[in-house]
PDB file of C-alpha atoms in Angstrom:
ATOM      1  CA  MET G   1     -43.474  91.006 -29.977  1.00 49.00           C
ATOM      2  CA  ASN G   2     -40.732  88.713 -28.728  1.00 49.00           C
ATOM      3  CA  ILE G   3     -41.682  85.481 -27.067  1.00 51.00           C
ATOM      4  CA  VAL G   4     -39.265  84.190 -24.474  1.00 49.00           C
ATOM      5  CA  CYS G   5     -39.282  80.420 -23.834  1.00 50.00           C
ATOM      6  CA  PHE G   6     -38.138  79.303 -20.400  1.00 50.00           C
ATOM      7  CA  LYS G   7     -38.106  75.596 -21.318  1.00 49.00           C
ATOM      8  CA  PRO G   8     -34.619  74.263 -20.775  1.00 50.00           C
ATOM      9  CA  CYS G   9     -32.779  73.093 -23.792  1.00 51.00           C
ATOM     10  CA  ILE G  10     -31.662  69.524 -23.255  1.00 49.00           C
ATOM     11  CA  PRO G  11     -29.413  67.985 -25.852  1.00 51.00           C
ATOM     12  CA  SER G  12     -30.806  64.968 -27.642  1.00 48.00           C
ATOM     13  CA  SER G  13     -27.745  62.973 -26.723  1.00 48.00           C
ATOM     14  CA  LEU G  14     -28.769  63.194 -23.079  1.00 46.00           C
ATOM     15  CA  LEU G  15     -32.405  62.329 -23.719  1.00 45.00           C
ATOM     16  CA  CYS G  16     -31.584  59.226 -25.754  1.00 45.00           C
ATOM     17  CA  PRO G  17     -28.119  58.114 -24.762  1.00 48.00           C
ATOM     18  CA  ARG G  18     -26.400  55.761 -27.061  1.00 49.00           C
ATOM     19  CA  THR G  19     -25.208  52.609 -25.385  1.00 45.00           C
ATOM     20  CA  SER G  20     -22.144  51.074 -26.905  1.00 45.00           C
ATOM     21  CA  PHE G  21     -21.224  47.445 -26.330  1.00 43.00           C
ATOM     22  CA  ARG G  22     -17.722  46.107 -26.468  1.00 45.00           C
ATOM     23  CA  LYS G  23     -17.126  42.631 -27.653  1.00 45.00           C
ATOM     24  CA  PHE G  24     -15.125  40.553 -25.205  1.00 41.00           C
ATOM     25  CA  PRO G  25     -13.959  37.058 -26.058  1.00 45.00           C
ATOM     26  CA  LEU G  26     -15.924  34.429 -24.154  1.00 42.00           C
ATOM     27  CA  THR G  27     -13.621  32.038 -22.428  1.00 44.00           C
ATOM     28  CA  ILE G  28     -15.126  28.821 -21.132  1.00 40.00           C
ATOM     29  CA  PRO G  29     -12.842  26.748 -18.920  1.00 45.00           C
ATOM     30  CA  ARG G  30     -12.641  23.158 -20.001  1.00 45.00           C
ATOM     31  CA  PHE G  31     -11.740  20.448 -17.565  1.00 42.00           C
ATOM     32  CA  SER G  32     -10.940  17.020 -18.816  1.00 47.00           C
ATOM     33  CA  LEU G  33     -11.618  13.867 -16.899  1.00 45.00           C
ATOM     34  CA  GLN G  34      -7.908  13.268 -16.559  1.00 48.00           C
ATOM     35  CA  ASP G  35      -7.369  16.665 -14.873  1.00 52.00           C
ATOM     36  CA  SER G  36     -10.164  16.031 -12.385  1.00 52.00           C
ATOM     37  CA  GLN G  37      -8.732  12.618 -11.576  1.00 51.00           C
ATOM     38  CA  GLN G  38      -5.299  14.144 -11.001  1.00 55.00           C
ATOM     39  CA  GLN G  39      -6.792  16.752  -8.653  1.00 56.00           C
ATOM     40  CA  GLN G  40      -8.638  14.062  -6.715  1.00 53.00           C
ATOM     41  CA  GLN G  41      -5.482  11.994  -6.501  1.00 51.00           C
ATOM     42  CA  GLN G  42      -3.492  14.976  -5.181  1.00 53.00           C
ATOM     43  CA  GLN G  43      -6.154  15.639  -2.536  1.00 52.00           C
ATOM     44  CA  GLN G  44      -6.139  11.985  -1.508  1.00 47.00           C
ATOM     45  CA  GLN G  45      -2.335  12.026  -1.376  1.00 46.00           C
ATOM     46  CA  GLN G  46      -2.397  15.051   0.954  1.00 45.00           C
ATOM     47  CA  GLN G  47      -4.924  13.311   3.185  1.00 44.00           C
ATOM     48  CA  LEU G  48      -2.903  10.092   3.190  1.00 41.00           C
ATOM     49  CA  ASN G  49       0.244  11.917   4.183  1.00 43.00           C
ATOM     50  CA  LEU G  50      -1.600  12.935   7.353  1.00 40.00           C
ATOM     51  CA  SER G  51      -3.497   9.700   7.936  1.00 41.00           C
ATOM     52  CA  VAL G  52      -0.427   7.495   8.026  1.00 42.00           C
ATOM     53  CA  LEU G  53       1.086   9.383  10.950  1.00 46.00           C
ATOM     54  CA  ARG G  54       0.827   7.596  14.275  1.00 50.00           C
ATOM     55  CA  PHE G  55       2.116   8.576  17.688  1.00 51.00           C
ATOM     56  CA  THR G  56       5.217   6.640  18.691  1.00 53.00           C
ATOM     57  CA  LEU G  57       8.120   7.293  21.029  1.00 56.00           C
ATOM     58  CA  GLY G  58      10.429   5.073  19.038  1.00 54.00           C
ATOM     59  CA  ILE G  59      11.445   3.037  22.120  1.00 57.00           C
ATOM     60  CA  PRO G  60      11.890  -0.659  21.254  1.00 54.00           C
ATOM     61  CA  GLY G  61       9.605  -2.950  23.261  1.00 54.00           C
ATOM     62  CA  LEU G  62       7.377  -0.112  24.517  1.00 59.00           C
ATOM     63  CA  ASP G  63       3.716  -0.196  23.535  1.00 64.00           C
ATOM     64  CA  GLU G  64       2.552   3.428  23.394  1.00 67.00           C
ATOM     65  CA  SER G  65      -1.052   2.369  24.025  1.00 71.00           C
ATOM     66  CA  TYR G  66      -0.052   1.526  27.627  1.00 77.00           C
ATOM     67  CA  LEU G  67       1.576   4.924  28.195  1.00 83.00           C
ATOM     68  CA  PRO G  68      -1.221   6.135  30.572  1.00 86.00           C
ATOM     69  CA  ARG G  69      -0.641   3.072  32.721  1.00 87.00           C
ATOM     70  CA  TRP G  70       3.049   3.832  33.198  1.00 87.00           C
ATOM     71  CA  ILE G  71       2.253   7.482  33.942  1.00 91.00           C
ATOM     72  CA  GLY G  72      -0.249   6.349  36.588  1.00 91.00           C
ATOM     73  CA  TYR G  73       2.305   4.041  38.169  1.00 92.00           C
ATOM     74  CA  GLY G  74       4.876   6.845  38.289  1.00 91.00           C
ATOM     75  CA  PHE G  75       2.683   9.533  39.835  1.00 91.00           C
ATOM     76  CA  GLY G  76       1.055   7.070  42.243  1.00 91.00           C
ATOM     77  CA  SER G  77       4.462   5.961  43.501  1.00 92.00           C
ATOM     78  CA  LEU G  78       5.559   9.569  43.993  1.00 91.00           C
ATOM     79  CA  LEU G  79       2.430  10.311  46.057  1.00 89.00           C
ATOM     80  CA  LEU G  80       3.003   7.287  48.295  1.00 89.00           C
ATOM     81  CA  LEU G  81       6.661   8.150  48.786  1.00 89.00           C
ATOM     82  CA  ASN G  82       5.774  11.714  49.669  1.00 86.00           C
ATOM     83  CA  HIS G  83       3.158  10.546  52.186  1.00 84.00           C
ATOM     84  CA  PHE G  84       5.292   8.012  54.059  1.00 85.00           C
ATOM     85  CA  LEU G  85       8.782   9.450  53.697  1.00 85.00           C
ATOM     86  CA  GLY G  86       8.398  13.131  52.919  1.00 78.00           C
ATOM     87  CA  SER G  87       6.027  14.242  55.654  1.00 74.00           C
ATOM     88  CA  ASP G  88       5.383  13.602  59.315  1.00 75.00           C
ATOM     89  CA  SER G  89       2.160  11.794  60.146  1.00 72.00           C
ATOM     90  CA  ALA G  90       1.522  14.206  63.023  1.00 75.00           C
ATOM     91  CA  THR G  91       1.594  17.247  60.787  1.00 79.00           C
ATOM     92  CA  VAL G  92      -0.560  15.905  57.954  1.00 81.00           C
ATOM     93  CA  THR G  93      -3.546  18.147  57.402  1.00 86.00           C
ATOM     94  CA  PRO G  94      -6.972  17.062  56.112  1.00 87.00           C
ATOM     95  CA  ALA G  95      -6.395  19.132  52.969  1.00 88.00           C
ATOM     96  CA  GLN G  96      -3.204  17.182  52.231  1.00 87.00           C
ATOM     97  CA  LEU G  97      -5.004  13.872  52.752  1.00 87.00           C
ATOM     98  CA  SER G  98      -7.779  14.934  50.396  1.00 90.00           C
ATOM     99  CA  THR G  99      -5.236  15.944  47.769  1.00 91.00           C
ATOM    100  CA  GLU G 100      -3.376  12.640  48.079  1.00 90.00           C
ATOM    101  CA  VAL G 101      -6.593  10.621  47.825  1.00 91.00           C
ATOM    102  CA  LEU G 102      -7.578  12.562  44.709  1.00 93.00           C
ATOM    103  CA  GLY G 103      -4.133  12.035  43.180  1.00 92.00           C
ATOM    104  CA  LEU G 104      -4.198   8.299  43.883  1.00 92.00           C
ATOM    105  CA  SER G 105      -7.660   8.079  42.345  1.00 92.00           C
ATOM    106  CA  LEU G 106      -6.446   9.759  39.157  1.00 92.00           C
ATOM    107  CA  ALA G 107      -3.373   7.503  39.080  1.00 91.00           C
ATOM    108  CA  SER G 108      -5.588   4.414  39.453  1.00 91.00           C
ATOM    109  CA  PHE G 109      -7.806   5.616  36.629  1.00 90.00           C
ATOM    110  CA  SER G 110      -4.753   6.095  34.398  1.00 90.00           C
ATOM    111  CA  ILE G 111      -3.596   2.560  35.180  1.00 90.00           C
ATOM    112  CA  VAL G 112      -6.893   0.923  34.184  1.00 88.00           C
ATOM    113  CA  LEU G 113      -7.528   3.263  31.233  1.00 86.00           C
ATOM    114  CA  PRO G 114      -5.787   1.093  28.555  1.00 81.00           C
ATOM    115  CA  TYR G 115      -7.703  -2.008  29.658  1.00 78.00           C
ATOM    116  CA  LEU G 116     -10.951  -0.049  29.774  1.00 78.00           C
ATOM    117  CA  GLY G 117     -10.416   1.270  26.238  1.00 70.00           C
ATOM    118  CA  LYS G 118      -9.808  -2.206  24.847  1.00 65.00           C
ATOM    119  CA  PHE G 119     -12.821  -3.559  26.709  1.00 64.00           C
ATOM    120  CA  LEU G 120     -15.114  -0.878  25.269  1.00 64.00           C
ATOM    121  CA  LYS G 121     -13.815  -1.574  21.750  1.00 56.00           C
ATOM    122  CA  GLY G 122     -14.478  -5.289  22.191  1.00 48.00           C
ATOM    123  CA  ALA G 123     -10.892  -6.251  21.473  1.00 49.00           C
ATOM    124  CA  GLN G 124      -9.844  -9.794  22.191  1.00 49.00           C
ATOM    125  CA  PRO G 125      -6.729 -10.432  24.269  1.00 48.00           C
ATOM    126  CA  VAL G 126      -3.812 -11.608  22.177  1.00 47.00           C
ATOM    127  CA  ASP G 127      -0.493 -13.101  23.119  1.00 51.00           C
ATOM    128  CA  GLU G 128       2.671 -11.106  22.790  1.00 56.00           C
ATOM    129  CA  LYS G 129       4.436 -11.589  19.494  1.00 65.00           C
ATOM    130  CA  THR G 130       7.314 -14.002  19.648  1.00 78.00           C
ATOM    131  CA  ILE G 131      10.222 -14.573  17.298  1.00 82.00           C
ATOM    132  CA  PRO G 132      10.129 -18.114  15.830  1.00 80.00           C
ATOM    133  CA  ASP G 133      13.220 -20.266  16.020  1.00 83.00           C
ATOM    134  CA  GLY G 134      15.240 -20.577  12.857  1.00 83.00           C
ATOM    135  CA  THR G 135      14.394 -17.098  11.572  1.00 86.00           C
ATOM    136  CA  GLU G 136      16.845 -14.361  10.711  1.00 89.00           C
ATOM    137  CA  GLN G 137      16.330 -10.614  10.737  1.00 90.00           C
ATOM    138  CA  ILE G 138      16.821  -9.151   7.274  1.00 91.00           C
ATOM    139  CA  PHE G 139      16.265  -5.922   5.350  1.00 91.00           C
ATOM    140  CA  VAL G 140      16.334  -6.450   1.595  1.00 90.00           C
ATOM    141  CA  MET G 141      15.479  -4.020  -1.208  1.00 87.00           C
ATOM    142  CA  SER G 142      15.773  -4.670  -4.909  1.00 79.00           C
ATOM    143  CA  THR G 143      15.302  -1.138  -6.224  1.00 63.00           C
ATOM    144  CA  ASP G 144      18.040   1.169  -7.430  1.00 64.00           C
ATOM    145  CA  ARG G 145      15.658   3.870  -8.596  1.00 62.00           C
ATOM    146  CA  VAL G 146      16.118   7.483  -7.567  1.00 57.00           C
ATOM    147  CA  ASP G 147      12.511   8.678  -7.927  1.00 66.00           C
ATOM    148  CA  GLY G 148      11.703   8.392  -4.228  1.00 75.00           C
ATOM    149  CA  LEU G 149      10.350   4.831  -4.306  1.00 81.00           C
ATOM    150  CA  LYS G 150      13.332   3.505  -2.380  1.00 83.00           C
ATOM    151  CA  GLU G 151      12.804   5.976   0.471  1.00 85.00           C
ATOM    152  CA  ASP G 152       9.065   5.263   0.554  1.00 87.00           C
ATOM    153  CA  LEU G 153       9.646   1.519   0.770  1.00 88.00           C
ATOM    154  CA  ALA G 154      12.141   1.914   3.607  1.00 88.00           C
ATOM    155  CA  TRP G 155       9.807   4.256   5.500  1.00 89.00           C
ATOM    156  CA  ALA G 156       6.715   2.066   5.040  1.00 90.00           C
ATOM    157  CA  SER G 157       8.497  -1.125   6.090  1.00 91.00           C
ATOM    158  CA  TYR G 158       9.818   0.531   9.248  1.00 91.00           C
ATOM    159  CA  VAL G 159       6.554   2.070  10.457  1.00 91.00           C
ATOM    160  CA  LEU G 160       4.554  -1.088   9.689  1.00 91.00           C
ATOM    161  CA  LEU G 161       6.816  -3.240  11.839  1.00 91.00           C
ATOM    162  CA  CYS G 162       7.033  -0.684  14.643  1.00 88.00           C
ATOM    163  CA  ASN G 163       3.312   0.097  14.904  1.00 88.00           C
ATOM    164  CA  THR G 164       1.742  -3.347  14.399  1.00 90.00           C
ATOM    165  CA  ASN G 165       2.114  -6.855  15.817  1.00 89.00           C
ATOM    166  CA  ALA G 166       3.831  -8.070  12.657  1.00 92.00           C
ATOM    167  CA  ILE G 167       7.230  -9.760  12.825  1.00 92.00           C
ATOM    168  CA  ALA G 168       7.795  -9.813   9.069  1.00 94.00           C
ATOM    169  CA  MET G 169       6.588  -7.782   6.131  1.00 94.00           C
ATOM    170  CA  LEU G 170       6.945  -7.898   2.370  1.00 94.00           C
ATOM    171  CA  ILE G 171       6.174  -5.101  -0.098  1.00 93.00           C
ATOM    172  CA  PHE G 172       5.911  -5.750  -3.830  1.00 91.00           C
ATOM    173  CA  ILE G 173       5.414  -2.534  -5.847  1.00 87.00           C
ATOM    174  CA  GLN G 174       5.989  -2.091  -9.598  1.00 80.00           C
ATOM    175  CA  GLY G 175       8.169  -5.183  -9.714  1.00 83.00           C
ATOM    176  CA  GLU G 176      10.322  -4.022  -6.796  1.00 87.00           C
ATOM    177  CA  ILE G 177      10.802  -6.016  -3.591  1.00 89.00           C
ATOM    178  CA  CYS G 178      11.220  -4.816  -0.012  1.00 92.00           C
ATOM    179  CA  ALA G 179      11.412  -7.470   2.717  1.00 93.00           C
ATOM    180  CA  ARG G 180      11.999  -6.680   6.357  1.00 93.00           C
ATOM    181  CA  GLY G 181      11.720  -8.492   9.673  1.00 92.00           C
ATOM    182  CA  TYR G 182      12.303 -12.119  10.632  1.00 92.00           C
ATOM    183  CA  TRP G 183      12.269 -14.572   7.727  1.00 92.00           C
ATOM    184  CA  ASN G 184      13.327 -18.143   7.059  1.00 88.00           C
ATOM    185  CA  ILE G 185      15.946 -17.740   4.369  1.00 87.00           C
ATOM    186  CA  PRO G 186      18.291 -20.392   2.970  1.00 84.00           C
ATOM    187  CA  ASP G 187      21.663 -20.765   4.634  1.00 81.00           C
ATOM    188  CA  ASP G 188      24.634 -18.922   3.174  1.00 77.00           C
ATOM    189  CA  THR G 189      22.384 -16.723   1.024  1.00 77.00           C
ATOM    190  CA  SER G 190      23.601 -13.298  -0.018  1.00 80.00           C
ATOM    191  CA  LYS G 191      21.359 -10.263  -0.128  1.00 79.00           C
ATOM    192  CA  GLU G 192      21.886  -9.928  -3.868  1.00 83.00           C
ATOM    193  CA  ILE G 193      19.916 -13.093  -4.665  1.00 87.00           C
ATOM    194  CA  LEU G 194      17.214 -12.676  -2.011  1.00 89.00           C
ATOM    195  CA  PRO G 195      15.010 -10.384  -4.180  1.00 88.00           C
ATOM    196  CA  GLY G 196      14.853 -13.070  -6.865  1.00 88.00           C
ATOM    197  CA  TRP G 197      14.131 -15.675  -4.178  1.00 89.00           C
ATOM    198  CA  PHE G 198      11.167 -13.633  -2.914  1.00 90.00           C
ATOM    199  CA  LYS G 199       9.852 -13.003  -6.448  1.00 88.00           C
ATOM    200  CA  LYS G 200       9.833 -16.737  -7.110  1.00 89.00           C
ATOM    201  CA  LYS G 201       7.817 -17.320  -3.952  1.00 88.00           C
ATOM    202  CA  ILE G 202       5.350 -14.605  -4.966  1.00 87.00           C
ATOM    203  CA  GLU G 203       4.930 -16.208  -8.374  1.00 86.00           C
ATOM    204  CA  ASN G 204       4.291 -19.610  -6.798  1.00 86.00           C
ATOM    205  CA  ALA G 205       1.656 -18.089  -4.487  1.00 85.00           C
ATOM    206  CA  GLY G 206      -0.105 -16.349  -7.399  1.00 83.00           C
ATOM    207  CA  LEU G 207      -0.213 -12.862  -5.871  1.00 83.00           C
ATOM    208  CA  TYR G 208       0.659 -10.843  -8.971  1.00 79.00           C
ATOM    209  CA  ASP G 209      -3.021 -10.134  -9.784  1.00 81.00           C
ATOM    210  CA  LEU G 210      -4.299  -9.560  -6.246  1.00 85.00           C
ATOM    211  CA  LYS G 211      -7.235  -7.120  -6.108  1.00 86.00           C
ATOM    212  CA  ASP G 212      -8.937  -7.921  -2.786  1.00 89.00           C
ATOM    213  CA  THR G 213      -7.634  -7.846   0.767  1.00 90.00           C
ATOM    214  CA  LEU G 214      -6.777 -11.265   2.211  1.00 90.00           C
ATOM    215  CA  TYR G 215      -6.932 -11.713   5.983  1.00 91.00           C
ATOM    216  CA  PHE G 216      -6.358 -14.948   7.868  1.00 90.00           C
ATOM    217  CA  PRO G 217      -6.738 -14.095  11.596  1.00 85.00           C
ATOM    218  CA  GLN G 218      -6.064 -17.563  13.046  1.00 77.00           C
ATOM    219  CA  ASP G 219      -3.879 -19.527  10.663  1.00 76.00           C
ATOM    220  CA  ALA G 220      -2.331 -18.747   7.309  1.00 66.00           C
ATOM    221  CA  ASP G 221      -3.845 -20.530   4.359  1.00 57.00           C
ATOM    222  CA  SER G 222      -2.022 -23.620   3.155  1.00 63.00           C
ATOM    223  CA  GLU G 223      -1.130 -22.062  -0.209  1.00 68.00           C
ATOM    224  CA  PHE G 224       0.850 -19.318   1.582  1.00 81.00           C
ATOM    225  CA  GLN G 225       2.787 -21.559   3.963  1.00 79.00           C
ATOM    226  CA  ASP G 226       5.867 -21.474   1.740  1.00 82.00           C
ATOM    227  CA  LEU G 227       5.723 -17.700   1.458  1.00 86.00           C
ATOM    228  CA  VAL G 228       5.372 -16.635   5.113  1.00 89.00           C
ATOM    229  CA  PRO G 229       7.849 -17.325   7.929  1.00 88.00           C
ATOM    230  CA  ILE G 230       7.536 -20.442  10.075  1.00 86.00           C
ATOM    231  CA  GLY G 231       5.155 -19.998  13.007  1.00 85.00           C
ATOM    232  CA  THR G 232       2.878 -17.482  11.276  1.00 88.00           C
ATOM    233  CA  ARG G 233      -0.602 -17.534  12.822  1.00 88.00           C
ATOM    234  CA  CYS G 234      -2.060 -14.336  11.385  1.00 90.00           C
ATOM    235  CA  LEU G 235      -1.590 -13.104   7.821  1.00 92.00           C
ATOM    236  CA  LEU G 236      -2.756  -9.897   6.137  1.00 93.00           C
ATOM    237  CA  ILE G 237      -2.214  -9.098   2.448  1.00 93.00           C
ATOM    238  CA  GLN G 238      -3.283  -5.613   1.370  1.00 93.00           C
ATOM    239  CA  PRO G 239      -3.364  -4.986  -2.409  1.00 92.00           C
ATOM    240  CA  VAL G 240      -2.060  -1.793  -4.002  1.00 89.00           C
ATOM    241  CA  LEU G 241      -4.347  -0.764  -6.869  1.00 84.00           C
ATOM    242  CA  GLN G 242      -3.189   1.726  -9.478  1.00 77.00           C
ATOM    243  CA  VAL G 243      -5.122   3.779 -12.008  1.00 68.00           C
ATOM    244  CA  SER G 244      -4.293   3.440 -15.690  1.00 63.00           C
ATOM    245  CA  ASN G 245      -4.024   6.555 -17.861  1.00 58.00           C
ATOM    246  CA  GLU G 246      -5.104   4.595 -20.890  1.00 52.00           C
ATOM    247  CA  SER G 247      -8.650   4.230 -19.585  1.00 50.00           C
ATOM    248  CA  ASP G 248     -11.000   7.223 -19.376  1.00 47.00           C
ATOM    249  CA  THR G 249     -13.003   5.538 -16.642  1.00 50.00           C
ATOM    250  CA  GLY G 250     -10.027   5.297 -14.299  1.00 54.00           C
ATOM    251  CA  LEU G 251      -9.936   1.499 -14.270  1.00 67.00           C
ATOM    252  CA  GLN G 252      -7.954   0.141 -11.352  1.00 73.00           C
ATOM    253  CA  LYS G 253      -5.503  -2.650 -11.903  1.00 78.00           C
ATOM    254  CA  PRO G 254      -3.161  -4.525  -9.531  1.00 80.00           C
ATOM    255  CA  GLY G 255       0.104  -2.768  -8.892  1.00 82.00           C
ATOM    256  CA  GLY G 256       1.443  -4.795  -5.984  1.00 89.00           C
ATOM    257  CA  PHE G 257       0.666  -5.657  -2.379  1.00 92.00           C
ATOM    258  CA  ILE G 258       1.786  -5.332   1.241  1.00 94.00           C
ATOM    259  CA  LEU G 259       2.100  -8.558   3.252  1.00 94.00           C
ATOM    260  CA  LEU G 260       2.246  -8.636   7.046  1.00 94.00           C
ATOM    261  CA  ALA G 261       2.821 -11.807   9.072  1.00 93.00           C
ATOM    262  CA  SER G 262       2.454 -12.229  12.844  1.00 91.00           C
ATOM    263  CA  THR G 263       2.888 -15.056  15.320  1.00 89.00           C
ATOM    264  CA  THR G 264      -0.229 -14.071  17.295  1.00 87.00           C
ATOM    265  CA  ARG G 265      -3.844 -14.767  16.386  1.00 87.00           C
ATOM    266  CA  TYR G 266      -6.095 -11.788  15.611  1.00 87.00           C
ATOM    267  CA  ALA G 267      -2.988  -9.605  15.506  1.00 88.00           C
ATOM    268  CA  PHE G 268      -4.518  -6.828  13.389  1.00 90.00           C
ATOM    269  CA  SER G 269      -7.565  -4.907  14.583  1.00 88.00           C
ATOM    270  CA  ASN G 270      -9.943  -2.978  12.350  1.00 89.00           C
ATOM    271  CA  LYS G 271      -8.040   0.204  13.124  1.00 88.00           C
ATOM    272  CA  ASP G 272      -4.758  -1.461  12.142  1.00 90.00           C
ATOM    273  CA  LYS G 273      -6.227  -2.734   8.880  1.00 92.00           C
ATOM    274  CA  ALA G 274      -7.563   0.717   8.001  1.00 91.00           C
ATOM    275  CA  TRP G 275      -4.188   2.277   8.746  1.00 90.00           C
ATOM    276  CA  ILE G 276      -2.355  -0.372   6.667  1.00 93.00           C
ATOM    277  CA  ALA G 277      -4.733   0.361   3.787  1.00 91.00           C
ATOM    278  CA  ALA G 278      -3.831   4.065   4.098  1.00 90.00           C
ATOM    279  CA  VAL G 279      -0.135   3.190   3.856  1.00 90.00           C
ATOM    280  CA  ALA G 280      -0.873   1.076   0.782  1.00 89.00           C
ATOM    281  CA  ASN G 281      -2.711   4.003  -0.811  1.00 88.00           C
ATOM    282  CA  LYS G 282       0.465   6.053  -0.503  1.00 85.00           C
ATOM    283  CA  PHE G 283       1.907   3.914  -3.281  1.00 84.00           C
ATOM    284  CA  ARG G 284      -1.176   4.392  -5.430  1.00 77.00           C
ATOM    285  CA  GLY G 285      -0.272   6.144  -8.664  1.00 63.00           C
ATOM    286  CA  LYS G 286      -0.502   6.270 -12.443  1.00 42.00           C
ATOM    287  CA  VAL G 287       1.061   3.582 -14.588  1.00 43.00           C
TER     288      VAL G 287
END
């Protein structure tokens, strides 16, 4: 008697599959403190490249903060000319009058907008900057390097004088000098010896180890009278701190400073000081 089994035959390899494991090398990324500091510095540099940009038309003597006022004067004058010279009083419709009144209202608001903004910020009125007698306009640089420092010094000195109330500025970075604006320099002095003349004044003022910002809003301190131009009433000295590679903690040490002098009291607002600090951070680097 034959017995037929209908139970399916399942291979043992399918009932108990064998799981094989491959050995892969375990790679753990290692980041040193120096790499993280370099990444942070690159991010700060990208942010600074955007933060130092300010709107300017590049027109000498024109304060861009009063641009809405001049726009209001222009459009208001055009509306008045159109009303009295461009149309007949007998044919003026109420809709035209309403439009002209609305336009004059907007022009008036544009005229008072700069004063309103300064009033809300609590800014104090300052006198216009004047050029002291006996000063001479100079532009002196002591660097012959080709690593971009020369272009950065020229750019920073230009934008600082154009966008602030300063009449003179002095940048000292990595032993290099950049002086621009109106200074009291000795008679019959060539540009070749002016960098050494400025370095001697910096040494006498003791600014080589400056770590904190110095701000004299009303009158320059007596120890800086020989350094700044005659007639300086407001002085701002912004240090440039650099990070040393020799220290694992990223210790900051003095690398230079930016000096701005003005003939007006309270010449630099909080916004100006923050922007000047951003320009100083552009020169922040490894030494």
